Tab-separated table of C-alpha atoms in Angstrom:
chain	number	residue	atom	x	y	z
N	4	UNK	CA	0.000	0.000	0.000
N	5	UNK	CA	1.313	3.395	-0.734
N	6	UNK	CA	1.665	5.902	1.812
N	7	UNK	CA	-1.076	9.080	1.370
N	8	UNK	CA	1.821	11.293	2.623
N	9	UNK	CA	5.258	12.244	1.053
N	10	UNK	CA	8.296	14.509	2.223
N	11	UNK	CA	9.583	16.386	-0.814
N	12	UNK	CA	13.425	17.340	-0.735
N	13	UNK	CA	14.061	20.705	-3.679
N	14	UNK	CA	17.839	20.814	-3.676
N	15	UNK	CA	19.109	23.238	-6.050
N	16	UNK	CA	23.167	22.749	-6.523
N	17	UNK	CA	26.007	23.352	-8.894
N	18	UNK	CA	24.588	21.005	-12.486
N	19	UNK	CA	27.864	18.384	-12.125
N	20	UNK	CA	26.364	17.508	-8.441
N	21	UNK	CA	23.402	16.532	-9.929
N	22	UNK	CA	24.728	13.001	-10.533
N	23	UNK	CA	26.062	12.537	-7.117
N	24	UNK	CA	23.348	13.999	-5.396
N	25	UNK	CA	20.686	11.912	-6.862
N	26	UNK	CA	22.714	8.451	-6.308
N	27	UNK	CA	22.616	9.828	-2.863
N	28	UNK	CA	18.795	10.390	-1.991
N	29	UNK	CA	18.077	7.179	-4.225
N	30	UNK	CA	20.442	5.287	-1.703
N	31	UNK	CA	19.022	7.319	1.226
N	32	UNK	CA	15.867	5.478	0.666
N	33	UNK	CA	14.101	7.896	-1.909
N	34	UNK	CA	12.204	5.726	-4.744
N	35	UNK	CA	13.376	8.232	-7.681
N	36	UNK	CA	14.278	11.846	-8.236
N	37	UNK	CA	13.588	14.272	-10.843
N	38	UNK	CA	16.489	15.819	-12.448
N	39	UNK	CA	15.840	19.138	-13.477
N	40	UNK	CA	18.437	22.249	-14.796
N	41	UNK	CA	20.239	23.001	-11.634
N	42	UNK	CA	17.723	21.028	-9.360
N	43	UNK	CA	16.846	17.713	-8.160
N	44	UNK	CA	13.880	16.594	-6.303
N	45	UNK	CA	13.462	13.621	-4.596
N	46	UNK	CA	10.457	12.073	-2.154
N	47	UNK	CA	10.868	10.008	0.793
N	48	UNK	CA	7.854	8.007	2.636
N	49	UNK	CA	6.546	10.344	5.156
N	50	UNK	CA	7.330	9.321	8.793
N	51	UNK	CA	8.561	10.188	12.466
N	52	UNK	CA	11.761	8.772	10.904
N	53	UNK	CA	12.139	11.745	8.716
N	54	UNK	CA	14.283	13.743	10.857
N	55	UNK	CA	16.870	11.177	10.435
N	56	UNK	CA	17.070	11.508	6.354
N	57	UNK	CA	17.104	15.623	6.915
N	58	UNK	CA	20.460	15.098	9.061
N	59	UNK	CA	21.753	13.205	6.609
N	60	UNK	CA	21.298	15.011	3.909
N	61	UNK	CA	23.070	18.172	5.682
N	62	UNK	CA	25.644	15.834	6.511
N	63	UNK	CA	26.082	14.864	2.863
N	64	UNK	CA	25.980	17.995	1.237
N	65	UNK	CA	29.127	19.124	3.602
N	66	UNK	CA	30.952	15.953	2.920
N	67	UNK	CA	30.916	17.418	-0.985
N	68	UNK	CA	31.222	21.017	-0.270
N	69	UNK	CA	35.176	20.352	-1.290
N	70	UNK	CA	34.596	19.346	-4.813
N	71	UNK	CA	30.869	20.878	-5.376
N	72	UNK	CA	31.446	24.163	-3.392
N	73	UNK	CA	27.766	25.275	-4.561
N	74	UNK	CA	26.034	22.492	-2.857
N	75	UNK	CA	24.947	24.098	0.683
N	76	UNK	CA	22.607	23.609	3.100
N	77	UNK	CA	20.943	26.713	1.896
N	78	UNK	CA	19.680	25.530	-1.383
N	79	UNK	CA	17.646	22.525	0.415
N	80	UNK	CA	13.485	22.996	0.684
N	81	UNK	CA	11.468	20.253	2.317
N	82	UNK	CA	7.596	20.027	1.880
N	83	UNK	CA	5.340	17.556	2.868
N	84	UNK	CA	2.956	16.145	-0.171
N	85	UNK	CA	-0.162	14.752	1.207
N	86	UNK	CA	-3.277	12.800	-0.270
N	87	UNK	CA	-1.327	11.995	-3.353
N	88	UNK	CA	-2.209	8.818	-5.769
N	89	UNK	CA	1.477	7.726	-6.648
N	90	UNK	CA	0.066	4.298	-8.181
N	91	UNK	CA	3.180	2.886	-7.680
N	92	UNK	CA	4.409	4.965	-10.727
N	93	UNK	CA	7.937	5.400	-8.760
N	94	UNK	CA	9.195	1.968	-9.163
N	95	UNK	CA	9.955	2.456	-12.734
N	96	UNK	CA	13.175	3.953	-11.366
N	97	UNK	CA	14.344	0.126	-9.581
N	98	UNK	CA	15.216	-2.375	-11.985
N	99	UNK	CA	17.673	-4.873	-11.732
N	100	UNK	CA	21.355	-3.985	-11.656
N	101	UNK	CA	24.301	-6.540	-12.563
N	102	UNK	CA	27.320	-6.018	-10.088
N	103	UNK	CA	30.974	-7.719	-10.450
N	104	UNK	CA	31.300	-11.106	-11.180
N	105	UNK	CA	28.557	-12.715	-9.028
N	106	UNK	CA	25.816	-10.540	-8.238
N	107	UNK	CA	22.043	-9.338	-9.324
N	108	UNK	CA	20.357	-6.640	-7.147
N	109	UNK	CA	16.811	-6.399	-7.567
N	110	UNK	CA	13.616	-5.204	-6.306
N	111	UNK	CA	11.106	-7.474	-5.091
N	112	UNK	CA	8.447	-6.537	-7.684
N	113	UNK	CA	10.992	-7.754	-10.824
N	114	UNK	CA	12.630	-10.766	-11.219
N	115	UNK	CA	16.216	-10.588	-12.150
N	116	UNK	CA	18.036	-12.720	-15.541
N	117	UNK	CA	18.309	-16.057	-14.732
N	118	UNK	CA	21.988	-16.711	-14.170
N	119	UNK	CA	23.317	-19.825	-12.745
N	120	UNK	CA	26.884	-18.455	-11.385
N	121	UNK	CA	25.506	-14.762	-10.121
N	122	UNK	CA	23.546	-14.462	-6.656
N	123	UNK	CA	20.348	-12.881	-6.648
N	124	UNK	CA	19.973	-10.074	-3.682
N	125	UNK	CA	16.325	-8.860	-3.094
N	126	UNK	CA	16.243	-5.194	-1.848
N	127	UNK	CA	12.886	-3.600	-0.636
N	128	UNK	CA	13.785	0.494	-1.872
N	129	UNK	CA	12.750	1.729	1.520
N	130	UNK	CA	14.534	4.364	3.886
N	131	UNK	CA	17.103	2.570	4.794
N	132	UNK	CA	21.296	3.577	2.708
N	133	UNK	CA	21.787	0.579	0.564
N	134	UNK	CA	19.806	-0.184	-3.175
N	135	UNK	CA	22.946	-0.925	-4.699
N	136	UNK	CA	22.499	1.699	-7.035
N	137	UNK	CA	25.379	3.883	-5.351
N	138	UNK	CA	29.125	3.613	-6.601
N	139	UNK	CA	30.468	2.931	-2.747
N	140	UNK	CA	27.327	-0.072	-2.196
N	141	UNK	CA	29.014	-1.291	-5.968
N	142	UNK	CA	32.632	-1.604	-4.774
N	143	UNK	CA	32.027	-3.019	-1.503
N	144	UNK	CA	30.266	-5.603	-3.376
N	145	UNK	CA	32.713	-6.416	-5.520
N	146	UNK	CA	35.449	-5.935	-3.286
N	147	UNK	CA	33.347	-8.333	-1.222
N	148	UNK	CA	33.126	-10.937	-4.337
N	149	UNK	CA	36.961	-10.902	-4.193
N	150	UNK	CA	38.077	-11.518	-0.507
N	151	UNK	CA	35.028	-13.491	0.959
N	152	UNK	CA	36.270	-16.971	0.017
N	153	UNK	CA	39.640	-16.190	1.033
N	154	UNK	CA	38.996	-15.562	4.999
N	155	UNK	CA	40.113	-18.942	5.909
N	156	UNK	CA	38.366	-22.662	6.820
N	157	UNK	CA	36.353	-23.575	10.019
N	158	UNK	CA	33.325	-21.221	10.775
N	159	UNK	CA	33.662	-18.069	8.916
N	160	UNK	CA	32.700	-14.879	10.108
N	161	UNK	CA	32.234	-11.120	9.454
N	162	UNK	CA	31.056	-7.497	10.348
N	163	UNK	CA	29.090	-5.136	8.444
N	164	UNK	CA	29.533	-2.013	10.189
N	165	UNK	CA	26.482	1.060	9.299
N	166	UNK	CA	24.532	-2.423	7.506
N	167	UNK	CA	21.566	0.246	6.015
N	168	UNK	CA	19.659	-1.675	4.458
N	169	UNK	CA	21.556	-5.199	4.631
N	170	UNK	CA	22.627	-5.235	1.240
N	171	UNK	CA	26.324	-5.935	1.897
N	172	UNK	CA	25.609	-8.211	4.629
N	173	UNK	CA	23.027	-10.228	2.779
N	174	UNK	CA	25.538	-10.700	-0.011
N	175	UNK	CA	28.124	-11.941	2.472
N	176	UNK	CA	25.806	-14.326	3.519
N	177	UNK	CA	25.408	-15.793	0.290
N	178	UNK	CA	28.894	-16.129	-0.351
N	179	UNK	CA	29.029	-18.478	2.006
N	180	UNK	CA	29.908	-16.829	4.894
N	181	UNK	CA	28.553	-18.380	8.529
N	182	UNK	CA	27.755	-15.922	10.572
N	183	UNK	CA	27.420	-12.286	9.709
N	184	UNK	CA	26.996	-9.222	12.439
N	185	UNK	CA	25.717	-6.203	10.985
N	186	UNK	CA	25.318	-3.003	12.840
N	187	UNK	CA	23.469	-0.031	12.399
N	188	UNK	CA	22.415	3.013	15.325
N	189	UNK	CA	19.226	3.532	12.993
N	190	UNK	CA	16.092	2.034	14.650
N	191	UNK	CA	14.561	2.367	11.193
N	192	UNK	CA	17.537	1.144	8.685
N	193	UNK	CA	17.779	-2.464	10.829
N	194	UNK	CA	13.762	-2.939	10.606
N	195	UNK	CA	14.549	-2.415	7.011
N	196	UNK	CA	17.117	-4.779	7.188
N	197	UNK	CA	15.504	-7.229	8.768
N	198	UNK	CA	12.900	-7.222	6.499
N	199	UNK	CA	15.535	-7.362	3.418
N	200	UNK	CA	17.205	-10.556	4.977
N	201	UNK	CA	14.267	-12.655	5.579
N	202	UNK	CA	13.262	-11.826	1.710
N	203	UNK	CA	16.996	-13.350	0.595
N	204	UNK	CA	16.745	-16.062	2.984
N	205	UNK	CA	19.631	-15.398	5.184
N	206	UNK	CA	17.545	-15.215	8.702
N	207	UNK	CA	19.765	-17.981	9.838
N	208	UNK	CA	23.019	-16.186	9.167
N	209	UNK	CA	22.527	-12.623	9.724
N	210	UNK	CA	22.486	-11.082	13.379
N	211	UNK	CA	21.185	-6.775	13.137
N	212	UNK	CA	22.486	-5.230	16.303
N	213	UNK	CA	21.915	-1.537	16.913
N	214	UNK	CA	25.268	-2.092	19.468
N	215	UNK	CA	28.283	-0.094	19.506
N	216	UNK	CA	30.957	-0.989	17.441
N	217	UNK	CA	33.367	-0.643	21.203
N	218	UNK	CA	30.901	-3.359	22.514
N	219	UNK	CA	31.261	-6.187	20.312
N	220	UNK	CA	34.177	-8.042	21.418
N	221	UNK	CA	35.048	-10.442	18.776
N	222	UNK	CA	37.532	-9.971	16.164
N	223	UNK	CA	36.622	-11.352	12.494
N	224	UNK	CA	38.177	-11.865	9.392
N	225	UNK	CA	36.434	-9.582	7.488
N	226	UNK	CA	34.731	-6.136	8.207
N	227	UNK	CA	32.745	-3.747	5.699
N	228	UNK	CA	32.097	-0.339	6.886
N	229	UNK	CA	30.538	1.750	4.310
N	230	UNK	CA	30.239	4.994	6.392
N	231	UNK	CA	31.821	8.155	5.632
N	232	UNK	CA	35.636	9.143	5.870
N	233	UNK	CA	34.935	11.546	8.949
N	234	UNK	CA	32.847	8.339	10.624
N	235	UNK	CA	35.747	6.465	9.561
N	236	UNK	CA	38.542	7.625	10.996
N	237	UNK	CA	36.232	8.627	14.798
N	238	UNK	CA	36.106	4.554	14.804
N	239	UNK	CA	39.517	3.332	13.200
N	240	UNK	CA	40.712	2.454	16.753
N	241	UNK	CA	37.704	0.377	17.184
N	242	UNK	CA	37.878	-0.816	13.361
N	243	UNK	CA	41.736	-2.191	13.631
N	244	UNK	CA	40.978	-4.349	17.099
N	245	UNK	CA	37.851	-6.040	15.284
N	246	UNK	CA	40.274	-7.195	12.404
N	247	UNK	CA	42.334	-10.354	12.866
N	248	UNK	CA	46.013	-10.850	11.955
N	249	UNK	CA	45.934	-11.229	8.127
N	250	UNK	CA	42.067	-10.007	7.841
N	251	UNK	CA	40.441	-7.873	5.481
N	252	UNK	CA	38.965	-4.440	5.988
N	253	UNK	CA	36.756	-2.750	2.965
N	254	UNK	CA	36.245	0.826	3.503
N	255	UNK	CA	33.555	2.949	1.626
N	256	UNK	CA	31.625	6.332	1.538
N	257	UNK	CA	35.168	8.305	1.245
N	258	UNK	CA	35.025	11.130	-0.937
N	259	UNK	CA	38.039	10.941	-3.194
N	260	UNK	CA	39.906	13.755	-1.614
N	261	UNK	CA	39.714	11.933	1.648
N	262	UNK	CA	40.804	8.800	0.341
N	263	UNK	CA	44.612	9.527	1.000
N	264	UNK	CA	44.245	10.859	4.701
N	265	UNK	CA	41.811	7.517	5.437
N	266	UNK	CA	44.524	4.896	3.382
N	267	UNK	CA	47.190	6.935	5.306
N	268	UNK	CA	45.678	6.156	8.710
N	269	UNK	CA	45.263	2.763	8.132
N	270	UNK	CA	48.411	1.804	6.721
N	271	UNK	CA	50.363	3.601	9.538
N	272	UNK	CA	48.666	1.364	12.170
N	273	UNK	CA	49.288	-2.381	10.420
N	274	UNK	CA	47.155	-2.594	7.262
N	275	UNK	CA	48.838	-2.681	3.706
N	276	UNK	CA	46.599	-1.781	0.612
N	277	UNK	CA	45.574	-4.177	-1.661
N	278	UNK	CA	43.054	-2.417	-4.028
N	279	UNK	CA	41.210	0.382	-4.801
N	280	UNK	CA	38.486	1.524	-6.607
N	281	UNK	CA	37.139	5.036	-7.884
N	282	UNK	CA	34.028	5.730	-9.265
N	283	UNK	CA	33.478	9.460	-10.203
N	284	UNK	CA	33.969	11.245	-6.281
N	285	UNK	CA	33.677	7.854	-4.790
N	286	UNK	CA	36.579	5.900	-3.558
N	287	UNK	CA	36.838	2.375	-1.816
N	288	UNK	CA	39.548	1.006	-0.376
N	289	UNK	CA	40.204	-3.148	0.072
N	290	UNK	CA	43.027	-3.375	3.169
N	291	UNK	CA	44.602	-6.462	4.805
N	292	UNK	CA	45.847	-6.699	8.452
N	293	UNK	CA	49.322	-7.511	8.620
N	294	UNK	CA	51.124	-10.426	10.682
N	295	UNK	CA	52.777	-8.684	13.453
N	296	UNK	CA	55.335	-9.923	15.878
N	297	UNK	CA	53.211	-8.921	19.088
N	298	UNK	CA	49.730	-10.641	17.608
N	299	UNK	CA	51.879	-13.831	17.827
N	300	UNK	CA	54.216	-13.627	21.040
N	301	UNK	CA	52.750	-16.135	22.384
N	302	UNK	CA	52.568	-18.856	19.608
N	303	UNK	CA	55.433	-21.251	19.261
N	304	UNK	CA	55.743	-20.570	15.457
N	305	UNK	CA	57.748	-17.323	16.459
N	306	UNK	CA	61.851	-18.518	16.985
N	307	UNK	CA	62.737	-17.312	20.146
N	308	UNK	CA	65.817	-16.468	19.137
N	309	UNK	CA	64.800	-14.053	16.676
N	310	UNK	CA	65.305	-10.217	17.431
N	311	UNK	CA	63.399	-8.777	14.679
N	312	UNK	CA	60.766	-5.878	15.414
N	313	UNK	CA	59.867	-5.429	11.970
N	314	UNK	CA	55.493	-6.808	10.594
N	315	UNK	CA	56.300	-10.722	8.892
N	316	UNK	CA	55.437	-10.336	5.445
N	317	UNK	CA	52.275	-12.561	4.824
C-alpha cells in the first residue's frame, strides 16, 4: 500500500552535483528523483523517521562542499505532499542492476536474468542507505566478491559495520559466509534490514544489532564499513581491534579527496593496501591486516631467538 503522505526534498546545486546527489537520496531510501536544470527533487515516505534523512542530507551535502562548493545547506526545501495517488508509478526507477562477477540486485516486484553463477539479492527500496544503485554499495560488493572466500576454513565470520539496508551483509551471507553481524544506530535502517534478509533467505546467518561498534568483542576476518571518511577515521581504533592478523577491511563512503588521509591512517597502524576503486567522487579502499610480531608472542611458530621488530610479510 502506498503511503497518502510524502516529504519532498528541492535541492538546487552546482549542475555536475546533480549526478552525485541523486545516487545519494536514491540510496538514502528515496524511490526516484527528478532531475531538473540546476535542481533535483526527490520524495521520501513520510514518517517520524524523517528527521533522520534531513540530518543526513546536511551531513552529505558538507561531505561534498570540497569538490561541489555550490552544494549548501541553503539551497535545500522540504515540503510535505499529502493525499497523493502515486500508483506505484515510482518503481519504474528500480530495476535490476548486474554487479561484479557474481551478483544481481533487484527489487522485489521484478525478477532478475536467470543466471546460474551470479547471486540474486532482493532489496525492498525503503529508507534505509543501501539499493545498490550507489558507486560505494558497488565496490564493496565487488570488493566483497573478491576476498570473501579467502577468509580462511572452520566457521567463517564477518562485520558489516552502518549495515543500512543489509545489502552488503546479505551478499556476504550468500557467499558463504557463517555468521554475519551487521550493525546499524538507525532504529529504522535495521527494521529495514531485517525485512531485506528474511526476503533473501539469510535469517539464519545474519544477526542486526543496533550495538556499539566498542561493545562487540570479537575480532573477524572480514569487516565492511561503508560509512563516511569523517565516521571512519572517529572509529579506526575500534575498526583495527575487530580485524584479525591477516584479515580484510573494505572501507567505503570516502570522498576521493579523503581517500589519501583515510589509506594513510590505516596503513600507519598495520594494514597494507591491496586495491582500490574510484568511481566518479567515490573511492573504496580493500586493506589487509598484517602479521605482526606482538599478535603472535605467544605462539610457538615465532623462533625465540629471533630479534626482529619489523610486521612478517604474509
Amino acid at each position: 500500500m502506498v503511503p497518502s503522505s510524502w516529504l519532498q526534498l528541492s535541492l538546487r546545486t552546482d549542475p555536475s552535483a546533480l549526478d552525485a546527489v541523486s545516487n545519494f537520496l536514491i540510496e538514502r531510501g528515496s524511490p526516484g528523483v527528478v532531475i531538473k536544470k540546476n535542481e533535483v527533487q526527490a520524495y521520501f515516505r513520510y514518517s517520524d523517521e524523517n528527521g533522520s534523512i534531513k540530518r543526513d542530507v546536511q551531513r552529505f551535502l558538507r561531505g561534498i562542499r570540497s569538490i561541489y562548493p555550490a552544494a549548501g545547506d541553503r539551497s535545500v526545501r522540504w515540503r510535505v505532499l499529502r493525499e497523493r495517488n502515486w500508483n506505484h508509478a515510482w518503481r519504474r526507477f528500480f530495476k535490476p542492476q548486474r554487479i561484479g562477477r557474481m551478483f544481481w540486485v533487484t527489487p522485489p516486484w521484478t525478477k532478475a536474468p536467470a543466471f546460474r553463477r551470479r547471486k540474486v539479492i532482493v532489496i525492498e527500496p525503503g529508507m534505509a542507505f543501501g539499493t545498490g544503485t550507489h558507486a560505494t554499495t558497488r565496490g564493496c560488493l565487488e570488493f566483497i566478491e573478491e576476498v570473501a572466500e579467502r577468509i580462511g576454513n572452520g566457521r567463517r565470520t564477518a562485520l558489516d559495520v552502518g549495515t543500512g539496508s543489509g545489502i552488503l551483509a546479505i551478499a556476504l551471507a550468500k557467499l558463504g559466509i557463517d555468521k554475519v553481524v551487521a550493525l546499524d544506530n538507525d532504529a529504522t535502517a535495521i527494521k529495514v534490514a531485517r525485512e531485506n534478509v528474511r526476503a533473501n533467505g539469510v535469517g539464519d546467518r545474519v544477526v542486526l544489532s543496533t550495538a556499539k561498534l566498542a561493545h562487540l568483542r570479537n575480532a573477524f576476518p572480514l569487516i565492511v564499513a561503508n560509512l563516511t571518511a569523517e565516521t571512519i577515521l572517529d572509529l579506526a581504533g575500534e575498526l583495527e581491534k575487530r580485524v584479525v592478523p591477516q584479515g580484510y577491511l573494505i572501507l567505503s563512503g570516502i570522498l576521493k579527496p579523503k581517500a589519501r588521509e583515510v589509506s594513510r591512517h590505516f596503513c600507519a597502524t598495520g594494514f597494507r593496501m591491496l586495491g582500490v576503486k574510484q568511481e566518479k567522487e567515490w573511492t573504496t579502499l580493500l586493506l589487509k591486516r598484517s602479521l605482526l610480531w606482538r599478535d603472535f608472542s605467544s605462539q610457538k611458530a615465532i623462533s625465540k631467538t629471533s630479534t626482529r621488530k619489523s610486521p612478517v610479510k604474509s
